[in-house]
Amino acid sequence: MRSNFRPTLAQCRPGFALTICTTLLTLNRPALGADEITHDLLIRGANVIDGTGAPGVVTDVAISDGRISRMGASAGWRARRIVDATGLVLAPGFIDLHSHADRDIRSQRDAENCVRQGVTTLVVGNCGGSPTDATAFFRDLHEGGAGVNIVLLIGHGSVRVAEMGDRNVPPTAGQLTAMRHRVARMMEAGAVGLSTSLRYRPGAYAEMPEVVAVTREIAPYGGFYATHMRDEGVKIEEALEEALHIGREARVPVHISHHKISSASGWGLTQRTLATIDRVRAAGSDVTLDQYPYGAGSSSIGLMVPQPLIAGGTTAFKQRMADPKVLRDTVESVEVEILEKMFEKEQNTRDPKNVRVALARIQIARLAADTRLEGMNLAGILDQRKTLLSVRAGAELVVELVGRGANAIYHTIDDRPDGDVDRVMRHPQTCIASDGVLPAFGEGHPHPRSYGTYPRVLARYVRERRVLSWEEAICKMTGLPARRLGWSDRGLIQPGRRADLVLFDPGQINDTATFARPHAHAVGVSHVWIRGEAVLDGGKMTGNRPGRPIYSVPSANSPGAQLRHDVLELLNRLDVRFGVLAIAGDGREVFAFNADDRFFPGPASDGVAAKSPTLREAGLRGIAPARRDGVVTRTHGQGAGQVDLAVFSQTQARNGSALRVIAAYAGLREDKSESAQTVVQEELVKLLSDHLAQP
């Protein structure tokens, strides 16, 4: 598990990897004094809240080559650009552990709704839904870029559908094996863990043994298990025990997604769930959680009906409802859901006032078939139709809306002072997360959390209500999620760390999106940088897309863990999409990463570019360099500001074994010096050669 990971020198000593690279590149030129260095950026006079939870300090921060290069009093420092941050807070870029941006990142690459909140990294693939080809997903992000970094969880539900369809049956032995193999391949490609949603189909069809078997595949790679639990209402304690059991059986850390009580009759149960989490943590289990700061959740309105009924989509659902008995049973089932979730405990469910309040808790977020209903609640729709309000009428309307494909916002979370939201937020293991998407501005009626989560916490729960201190809140947005991800180079403001940063006005930061008017950007964030490159500058989007995939940090017991970690850390210096294949003299693969990718167009024939070989195909064809030892670089193409490279090397390990290394980079920026390329290439060959020489 990640908690057993043995750190390398680079992880124990922040900035070590940067230091060794810099040293190698400057051996042949005179050393510069600290004050003679010209930094890329100097942020002067900010209140630096570093993400550790420690008190903020007014100081200056310099950035060079995408990393924090220096901190302290900046008198005498030189920089290409200086930002006066007097009166502002500088924090690590916010890390959103729970996002569904994988659905929209191709069409909304700037991720403006997130950037304007101060978010620099999104963890996608939550609630059991994700791309099923991690390599292709990462390749697209490298080629197109984004306004935020992206981290991938593997969606159990998506994997299940890919291997056995949307079926309410247990997997066969062969299907379960295929699911496990797909998960292992995606972890090898750089995913950070597995997510489930056992409340929705198809995850709702999965019994615990299936989930445990699939989750075990992430353990060797240091992954964690993130779960939308099977129940978040009155049965939440049983659901939590199931999640913890899965973690124990699979031997992985557990992360509880958007922890809340989503049933009004269950308000207050977080006292018990948090006590359970404290108990298992004290016994040695690694358990964390996240939440969004709202009194409402958002999902398909199909959540209100038995999940097998919506298999196959709305057309299949309506066909089932044509059977009078099935329709009657479904309406009765929805009545039970309304009584349990929309009414508070011991509330009179026949009082017309209470019925109105209960039905008003369900608000239509999206209904393509009739956009006039978007933003309205069930009580309002029934009033418009001049229908007498009752639980039965509400249930019948829900069934109708399920057949029309509606999404809903459920106002069923206790956000009263000292209620469940406050209680969960104060817990030391709670990270702030959005559960948001990347909406097209002005389209539909999304949950306001997609626009306002982080500023809302800082304005409402820190500045106004003082539920958290500034330092506690920033830690829950940065340092704590970075620890969950196993990162040593992001999430804190320290020399040597990646310069993913946000600068905001503590007196002005606020969310402006509401449930009535959800398409409204947050205010108060002036600057956002990713690896030192501005994405938001003076409150204006720059159009830069420096965001890239961030791959998993492997644990000590993963296959070739230390080698994989060192190779990825090395090649990440070049900030490119890359692949590596190392083949021993006997044909055995020593190391492979993105080995089945195609990086460059092949030779043209009749004006049409052929497909280039994958790295694995190149290895099988025996492609070799012109000389036996050292590194040979071949330039395959050059675009605007980018150079594509392939590197071939053949050498001998210390034990005399032959080694062929085939590596490819796509999109190498011209500002990466030739000496930097050479250093990385030579270190890559040495790493692989030394590994092959080990007994």
PDB file of C-alpha atoms in Angstrom, residues 100-109 438:
ATOM      1  CA  HIS A 100     -16.206  14.262 -13.414  1.00  0.00           C
ATOM      2  CA  ALA A 101     -14.316  16.417 -15.911  1.00  0.00           C
ATOM      3  CA  ASP A 102     -13.298  13.376 -17.976  1.00  0.00           C
ATOM      4  CA  ARG A 103     -16.713  13.684 -19.635  1.00  0.00           C
ATOM      5  CA  ASP A 104     -16.065  17.183 -20.981  1.00  0.00           C
ATOM      6  CA  ILE A 105     -12.323  17.877 -20.968  1.00  0.00           C
ATOM      7  CA  ARG A 106     -12.034  17.549 -24.753  1.00  0.00           C
ATOM      8  CA  SER A 107     -14.659  20.222 -25.390  1.00  0.00           C
ATOM      9  CA  GLN A 108     -13.833  22.429 -22.375  1.00  0.00           C
ATOM     10  CA  ARG A 109     -10.041  22.225 -22.289  1.00  0.00           C
ATOM     11  CA  LEU A 438     -16.910  21.209 -16.924  1.00  0.00           C
TER      12      LEU A 438
END
